CSV table of C-alpha atoms and ligand atoms in Angstrom, one decimal:
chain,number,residue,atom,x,y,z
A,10,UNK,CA,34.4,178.1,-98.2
A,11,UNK,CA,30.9,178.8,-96.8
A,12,UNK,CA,29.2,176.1,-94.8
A,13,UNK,CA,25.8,176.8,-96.1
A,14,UNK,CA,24.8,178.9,-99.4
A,15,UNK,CA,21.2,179.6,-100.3
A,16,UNK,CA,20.8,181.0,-103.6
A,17,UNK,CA,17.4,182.6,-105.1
A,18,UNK,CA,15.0,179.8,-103.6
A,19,UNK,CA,11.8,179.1,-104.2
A,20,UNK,CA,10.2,176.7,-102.1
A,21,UNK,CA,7.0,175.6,-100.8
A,22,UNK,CA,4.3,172.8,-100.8
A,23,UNK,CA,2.1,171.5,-103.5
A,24,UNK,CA,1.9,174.3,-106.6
A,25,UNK,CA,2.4,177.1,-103.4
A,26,UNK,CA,5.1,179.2,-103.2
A,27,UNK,CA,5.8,180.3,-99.4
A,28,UNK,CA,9.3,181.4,-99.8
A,29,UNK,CA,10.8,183.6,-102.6
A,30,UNK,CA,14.2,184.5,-104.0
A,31,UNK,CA,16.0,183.7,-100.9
A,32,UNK,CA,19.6,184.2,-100.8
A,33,UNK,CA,21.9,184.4,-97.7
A,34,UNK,CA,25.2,182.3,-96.4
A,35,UNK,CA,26.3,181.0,-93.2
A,36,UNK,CA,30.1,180.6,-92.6
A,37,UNK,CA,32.4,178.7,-90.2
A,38,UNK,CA,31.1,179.1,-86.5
A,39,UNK,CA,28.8,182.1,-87.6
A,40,UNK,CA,25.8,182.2,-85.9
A,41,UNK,CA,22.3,183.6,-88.1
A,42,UNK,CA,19.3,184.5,-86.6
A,43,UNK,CA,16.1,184.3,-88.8
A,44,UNK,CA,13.4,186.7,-87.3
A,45,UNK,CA,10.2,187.7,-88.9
A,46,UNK,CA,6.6,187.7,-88.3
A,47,UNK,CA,4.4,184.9,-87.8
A,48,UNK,CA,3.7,183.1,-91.1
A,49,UNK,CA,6.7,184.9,-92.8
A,50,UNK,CA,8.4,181.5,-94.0
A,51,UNK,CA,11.0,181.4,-91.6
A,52,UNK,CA,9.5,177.4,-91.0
A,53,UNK,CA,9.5,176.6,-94.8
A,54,UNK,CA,12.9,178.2,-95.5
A,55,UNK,CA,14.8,175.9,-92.9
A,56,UNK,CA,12.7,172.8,-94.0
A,57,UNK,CA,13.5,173.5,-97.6
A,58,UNK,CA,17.3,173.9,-96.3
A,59,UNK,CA,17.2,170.5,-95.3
A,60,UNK,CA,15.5,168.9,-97.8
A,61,UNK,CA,11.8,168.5,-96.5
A,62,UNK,CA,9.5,170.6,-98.9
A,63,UNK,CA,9.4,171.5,-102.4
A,64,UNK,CA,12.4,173.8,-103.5
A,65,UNK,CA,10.9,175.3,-107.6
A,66,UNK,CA,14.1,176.6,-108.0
A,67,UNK,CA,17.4,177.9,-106.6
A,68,UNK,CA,20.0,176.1,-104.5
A,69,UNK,CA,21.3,174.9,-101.5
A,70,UNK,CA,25.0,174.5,-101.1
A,71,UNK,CA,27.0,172.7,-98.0
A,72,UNK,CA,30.6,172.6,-98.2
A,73,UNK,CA,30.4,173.9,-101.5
A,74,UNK,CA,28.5,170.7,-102.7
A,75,UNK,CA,24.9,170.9,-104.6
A,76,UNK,CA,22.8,169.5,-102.3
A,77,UNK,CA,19.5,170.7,-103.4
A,78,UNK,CA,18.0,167.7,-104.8
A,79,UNK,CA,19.2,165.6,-101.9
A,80,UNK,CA,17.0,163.9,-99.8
A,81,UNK,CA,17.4,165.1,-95.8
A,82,UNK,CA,19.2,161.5,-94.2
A,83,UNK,CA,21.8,162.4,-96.7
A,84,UNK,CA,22.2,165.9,-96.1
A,85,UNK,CA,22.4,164.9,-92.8
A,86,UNK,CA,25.4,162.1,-93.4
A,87,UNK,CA,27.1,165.4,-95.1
A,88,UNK,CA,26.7,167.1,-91.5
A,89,UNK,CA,23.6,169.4,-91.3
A,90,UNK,CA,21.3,168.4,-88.4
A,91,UNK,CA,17.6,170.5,-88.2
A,92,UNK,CA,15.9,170.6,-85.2
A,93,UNK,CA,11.9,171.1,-85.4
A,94,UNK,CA,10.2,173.1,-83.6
A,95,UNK,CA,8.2,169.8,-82.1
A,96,UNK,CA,8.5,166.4,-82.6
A,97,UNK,CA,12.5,166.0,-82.2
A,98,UNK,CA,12.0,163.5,-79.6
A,99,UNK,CA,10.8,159.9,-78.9
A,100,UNK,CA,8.6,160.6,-75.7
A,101,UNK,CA,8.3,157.1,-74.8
A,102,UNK,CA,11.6,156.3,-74.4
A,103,UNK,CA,14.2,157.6,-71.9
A,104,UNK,CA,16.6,159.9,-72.8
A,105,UNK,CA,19.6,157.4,-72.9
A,106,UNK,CA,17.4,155.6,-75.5
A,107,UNK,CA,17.0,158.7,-77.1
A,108,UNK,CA,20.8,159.4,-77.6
A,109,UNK,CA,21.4,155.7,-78.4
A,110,UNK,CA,19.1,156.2,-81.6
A,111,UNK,CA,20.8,159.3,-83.0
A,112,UNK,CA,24.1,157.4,-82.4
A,113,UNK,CA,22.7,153.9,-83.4
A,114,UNK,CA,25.1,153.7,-86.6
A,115,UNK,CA,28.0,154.2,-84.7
A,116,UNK,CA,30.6,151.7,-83.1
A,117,UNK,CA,31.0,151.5,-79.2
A,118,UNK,CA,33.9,153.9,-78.9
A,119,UNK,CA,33.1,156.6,-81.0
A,120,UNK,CA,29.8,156.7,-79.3
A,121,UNK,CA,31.4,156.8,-76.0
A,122,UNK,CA,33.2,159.6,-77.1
A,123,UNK,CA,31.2,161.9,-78.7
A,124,UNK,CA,28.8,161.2,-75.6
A,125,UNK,CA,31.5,162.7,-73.2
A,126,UNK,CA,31.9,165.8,-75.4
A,127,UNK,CA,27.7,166.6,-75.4
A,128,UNK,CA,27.8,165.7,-71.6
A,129,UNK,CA,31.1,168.5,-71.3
A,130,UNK,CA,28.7,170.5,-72.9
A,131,UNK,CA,25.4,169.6,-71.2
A,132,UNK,CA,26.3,168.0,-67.8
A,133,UNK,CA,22.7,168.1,-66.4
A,134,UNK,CA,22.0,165.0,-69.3
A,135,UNK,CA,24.2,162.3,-67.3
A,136,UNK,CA,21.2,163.0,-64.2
A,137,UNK,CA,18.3,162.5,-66.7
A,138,UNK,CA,19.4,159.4,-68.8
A,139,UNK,CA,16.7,157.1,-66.8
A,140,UNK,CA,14.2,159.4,-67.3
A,141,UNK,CA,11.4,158.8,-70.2
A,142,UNK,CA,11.7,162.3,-71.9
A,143,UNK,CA,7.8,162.7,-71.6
A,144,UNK,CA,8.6,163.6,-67.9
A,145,UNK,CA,11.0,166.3,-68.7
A,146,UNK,CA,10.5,169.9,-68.9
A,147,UNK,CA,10.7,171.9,-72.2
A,148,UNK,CA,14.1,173.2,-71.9
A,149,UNK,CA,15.3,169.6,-70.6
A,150,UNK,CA,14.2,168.3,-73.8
A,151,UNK,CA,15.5,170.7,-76.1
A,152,UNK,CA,18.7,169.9,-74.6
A,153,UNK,CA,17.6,166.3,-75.3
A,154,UNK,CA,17.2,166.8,-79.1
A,155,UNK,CA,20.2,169.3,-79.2
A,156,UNK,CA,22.1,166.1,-77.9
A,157,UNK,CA,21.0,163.7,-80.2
A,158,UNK,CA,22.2,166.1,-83.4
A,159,UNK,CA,25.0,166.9,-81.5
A,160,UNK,CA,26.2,163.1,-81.6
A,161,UNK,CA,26.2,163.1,-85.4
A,162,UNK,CA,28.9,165.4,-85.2
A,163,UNK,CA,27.6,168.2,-87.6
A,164,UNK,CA,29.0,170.8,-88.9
A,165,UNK,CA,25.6,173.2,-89.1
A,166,UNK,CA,23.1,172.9,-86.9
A,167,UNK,CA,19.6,174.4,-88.0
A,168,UNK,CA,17.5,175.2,-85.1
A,169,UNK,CA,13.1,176.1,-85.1
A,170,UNK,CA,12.7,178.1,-82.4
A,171,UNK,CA,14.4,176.4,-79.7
A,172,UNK,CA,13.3,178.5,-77.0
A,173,UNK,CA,9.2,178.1,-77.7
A,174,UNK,CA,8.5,175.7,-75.0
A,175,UNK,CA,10.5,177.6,-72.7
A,176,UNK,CA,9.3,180.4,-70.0
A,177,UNK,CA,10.7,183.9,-70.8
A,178,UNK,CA,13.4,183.9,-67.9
A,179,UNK,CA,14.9,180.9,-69.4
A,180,UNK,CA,15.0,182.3,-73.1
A,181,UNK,CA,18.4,184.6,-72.9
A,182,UNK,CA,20.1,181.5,-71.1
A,183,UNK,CA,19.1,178.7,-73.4
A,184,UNK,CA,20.2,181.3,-76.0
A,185,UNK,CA,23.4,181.6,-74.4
A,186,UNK,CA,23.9,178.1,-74.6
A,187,UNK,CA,23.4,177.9,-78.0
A,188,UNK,CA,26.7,180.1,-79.1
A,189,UNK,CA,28.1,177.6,-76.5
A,190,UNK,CA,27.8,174.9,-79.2
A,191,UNK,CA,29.4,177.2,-81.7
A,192,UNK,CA,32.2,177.9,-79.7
A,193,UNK,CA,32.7,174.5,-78.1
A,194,UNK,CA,31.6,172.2,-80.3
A,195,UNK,CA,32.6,174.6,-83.3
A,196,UNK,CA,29.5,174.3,-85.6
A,197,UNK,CA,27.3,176.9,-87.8
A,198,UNK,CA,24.2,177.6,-86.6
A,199,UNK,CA,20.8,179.0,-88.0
A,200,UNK,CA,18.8,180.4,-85.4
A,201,UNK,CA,14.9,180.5,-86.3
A,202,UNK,CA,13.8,182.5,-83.3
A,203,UNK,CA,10.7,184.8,-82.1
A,204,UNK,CA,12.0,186.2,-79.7
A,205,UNK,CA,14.0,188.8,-81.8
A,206,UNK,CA,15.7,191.1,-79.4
A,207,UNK,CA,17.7,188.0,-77.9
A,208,UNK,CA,18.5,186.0,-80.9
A,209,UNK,CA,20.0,189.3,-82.3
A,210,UNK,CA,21.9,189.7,-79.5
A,211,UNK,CA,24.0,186.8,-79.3
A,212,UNK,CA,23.9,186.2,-83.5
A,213,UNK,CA,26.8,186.8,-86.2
A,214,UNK,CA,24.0,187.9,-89.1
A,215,UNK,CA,20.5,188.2,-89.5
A,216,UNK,CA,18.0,187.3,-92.0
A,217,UNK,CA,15.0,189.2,-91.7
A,218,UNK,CA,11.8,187.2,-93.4
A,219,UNK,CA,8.5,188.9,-94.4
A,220,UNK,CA,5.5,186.9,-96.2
A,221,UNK,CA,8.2,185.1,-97.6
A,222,UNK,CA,10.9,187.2,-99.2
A,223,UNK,CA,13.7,188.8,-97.7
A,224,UNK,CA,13.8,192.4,-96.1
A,225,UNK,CA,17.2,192.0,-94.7
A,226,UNK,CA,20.4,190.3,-94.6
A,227,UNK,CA,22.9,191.7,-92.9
A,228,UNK,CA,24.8,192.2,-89.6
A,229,UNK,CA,22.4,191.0,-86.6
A,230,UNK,CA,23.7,194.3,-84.6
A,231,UNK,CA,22.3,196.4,-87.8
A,232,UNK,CA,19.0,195.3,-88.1
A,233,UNK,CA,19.0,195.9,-84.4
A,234,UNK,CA,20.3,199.5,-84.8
A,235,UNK,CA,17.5,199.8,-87.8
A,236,UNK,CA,15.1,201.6,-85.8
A,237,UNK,CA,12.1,201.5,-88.9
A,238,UNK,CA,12.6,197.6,-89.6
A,239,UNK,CA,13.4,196.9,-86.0
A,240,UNK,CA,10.2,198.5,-85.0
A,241,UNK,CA,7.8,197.2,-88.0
A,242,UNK,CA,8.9,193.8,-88.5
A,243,UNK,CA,10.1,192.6,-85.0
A,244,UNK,CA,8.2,194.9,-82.5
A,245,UNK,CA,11.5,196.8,-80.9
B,329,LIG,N1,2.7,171.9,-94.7
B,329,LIG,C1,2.2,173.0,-95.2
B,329,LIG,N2,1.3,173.0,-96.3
B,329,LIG,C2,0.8,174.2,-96.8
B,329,LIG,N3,1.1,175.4,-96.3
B,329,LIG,C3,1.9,175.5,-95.3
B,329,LIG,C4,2.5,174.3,-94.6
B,329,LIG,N4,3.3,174.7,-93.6
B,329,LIG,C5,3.2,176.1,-93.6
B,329,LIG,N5,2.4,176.5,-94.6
B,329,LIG,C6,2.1,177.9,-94.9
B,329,LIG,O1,3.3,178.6,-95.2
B,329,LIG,C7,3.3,180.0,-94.6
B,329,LIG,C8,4.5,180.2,-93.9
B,329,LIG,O2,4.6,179.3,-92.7
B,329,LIG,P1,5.8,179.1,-91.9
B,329,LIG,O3,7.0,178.7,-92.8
B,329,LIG,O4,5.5,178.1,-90.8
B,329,LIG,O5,6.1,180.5,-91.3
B,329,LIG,P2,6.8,180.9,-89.9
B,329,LIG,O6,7.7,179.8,-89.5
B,329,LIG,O7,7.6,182.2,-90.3
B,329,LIG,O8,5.8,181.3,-88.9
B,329,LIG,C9,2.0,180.1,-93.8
B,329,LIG,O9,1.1,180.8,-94.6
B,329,LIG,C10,1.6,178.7,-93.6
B,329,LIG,O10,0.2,178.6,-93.6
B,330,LIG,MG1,7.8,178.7,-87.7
């Protein structure tokens, strides 16, 4: 069974359609990078993924179930975590607080737990736990709100553009890290990402987005071998 299915959506805000006829899949520990232009929808797709703008028609499937009509803390409860681009942390607080809200439904030990397995998997969080995340860097709060999904033990992580706030040396790293989770932590993973060339690199399948519909879906290491789309779309 697939983790995620997308089938034919339409989805945008208000009586505007951003995104249209939008079909792809994402399977066990697969890895899909979405790469377009500016403006292509790549935004709006994940968000209507997850529940958080108008879908007109089509459907969303995790696990095989119809979640289309489901509001996000559900989908959420079902195992898919989405990361926004901004705003996917509490910048007053410290980080420690910060995990303890993701994990605030959850008894004692499984916290402790699942804590040890996202500190295996991001040791540098045990130094920062006293620290109010608005004194972090980017990438040290991206691995922040990685954590924080990480505790609800999904089984697909959706991710905007994780590297944004980061500076270009850091981006092929931080990318690196993120097919860490999938092999470590064994999740899915959609991978909204500007920076084409490296989320190709390290992704399973790509879904290339322009002004809303799709121009490819397909092997990542084929849209990267498509010289014409590689070099209209993404700039290669
Ligand atoms: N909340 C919103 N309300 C209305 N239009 C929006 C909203 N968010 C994005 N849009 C529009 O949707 C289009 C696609 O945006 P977006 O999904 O953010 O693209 P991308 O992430 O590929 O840059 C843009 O034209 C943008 O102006
Ligand atoms: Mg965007």
């Amino acid at each position: 069974m697939r983790v995620l299915e997308v089938k034919g959506l339409r989805a945008g805000y208000g009586q505007m359609e951003i995104v249209s006829n939008v079909t792809f899949d994402v399977g066990d520990r697969e890895v899909v990078a979405v790469v377009g232009p500016n403006g292509s929808g790549k935004s709006t797709l994940l968000k209507a993924v997850f529940g958080l703008c108008r879908v007109f028609s089509g459907a969303v499937l995790f696990k095989g179930e119809d979640v289309t009509r489901l509001p996000p803390h559900k989908r959420s409860r079902l195992g898919m975590a989405y990361l926004p681009q901004t705003g996917n942390v509490f910048e007053s607080l410290t980080v420690r607080e910060n995990l303890m809200l993701a994990a605030h439904d959850l008894d004692e030990e499984e916290v402790r737990k699942r804590l040890e397995g996202v500190l295996s998997l991001f040791p540098e969080l045990g130094g920062l736990m006293r620290r109010k995340v608005r004194t972090l860097s980017g990438g040290e709060r991206q691995i922040v709100a990685l954590s924080m999904s990480l505790l609800r033990n999904p089984s697909l992580v959706m991710l905007d553009e994780p590297t944004a706030a980061l500076a270009p040396r850091l981006v092929k790293q931080a990318l690196k890290r993120v097919v860490e989770l999938r092999d470590e932590a064994g999740v899915s993973i959609v991978l909204v990402e500007q920076n084409a060339l490296s989320a190709l690199e390290v992704s399973d399948k790509a879904l290339l987005m322009v002004s809303g519909t799709v121009k490819f879906w397909g092997g990542a290491r084929e849209l990267l071998e498509d010289r014409e789309l590689a070099k209209t779309y993404l700039g290669l």
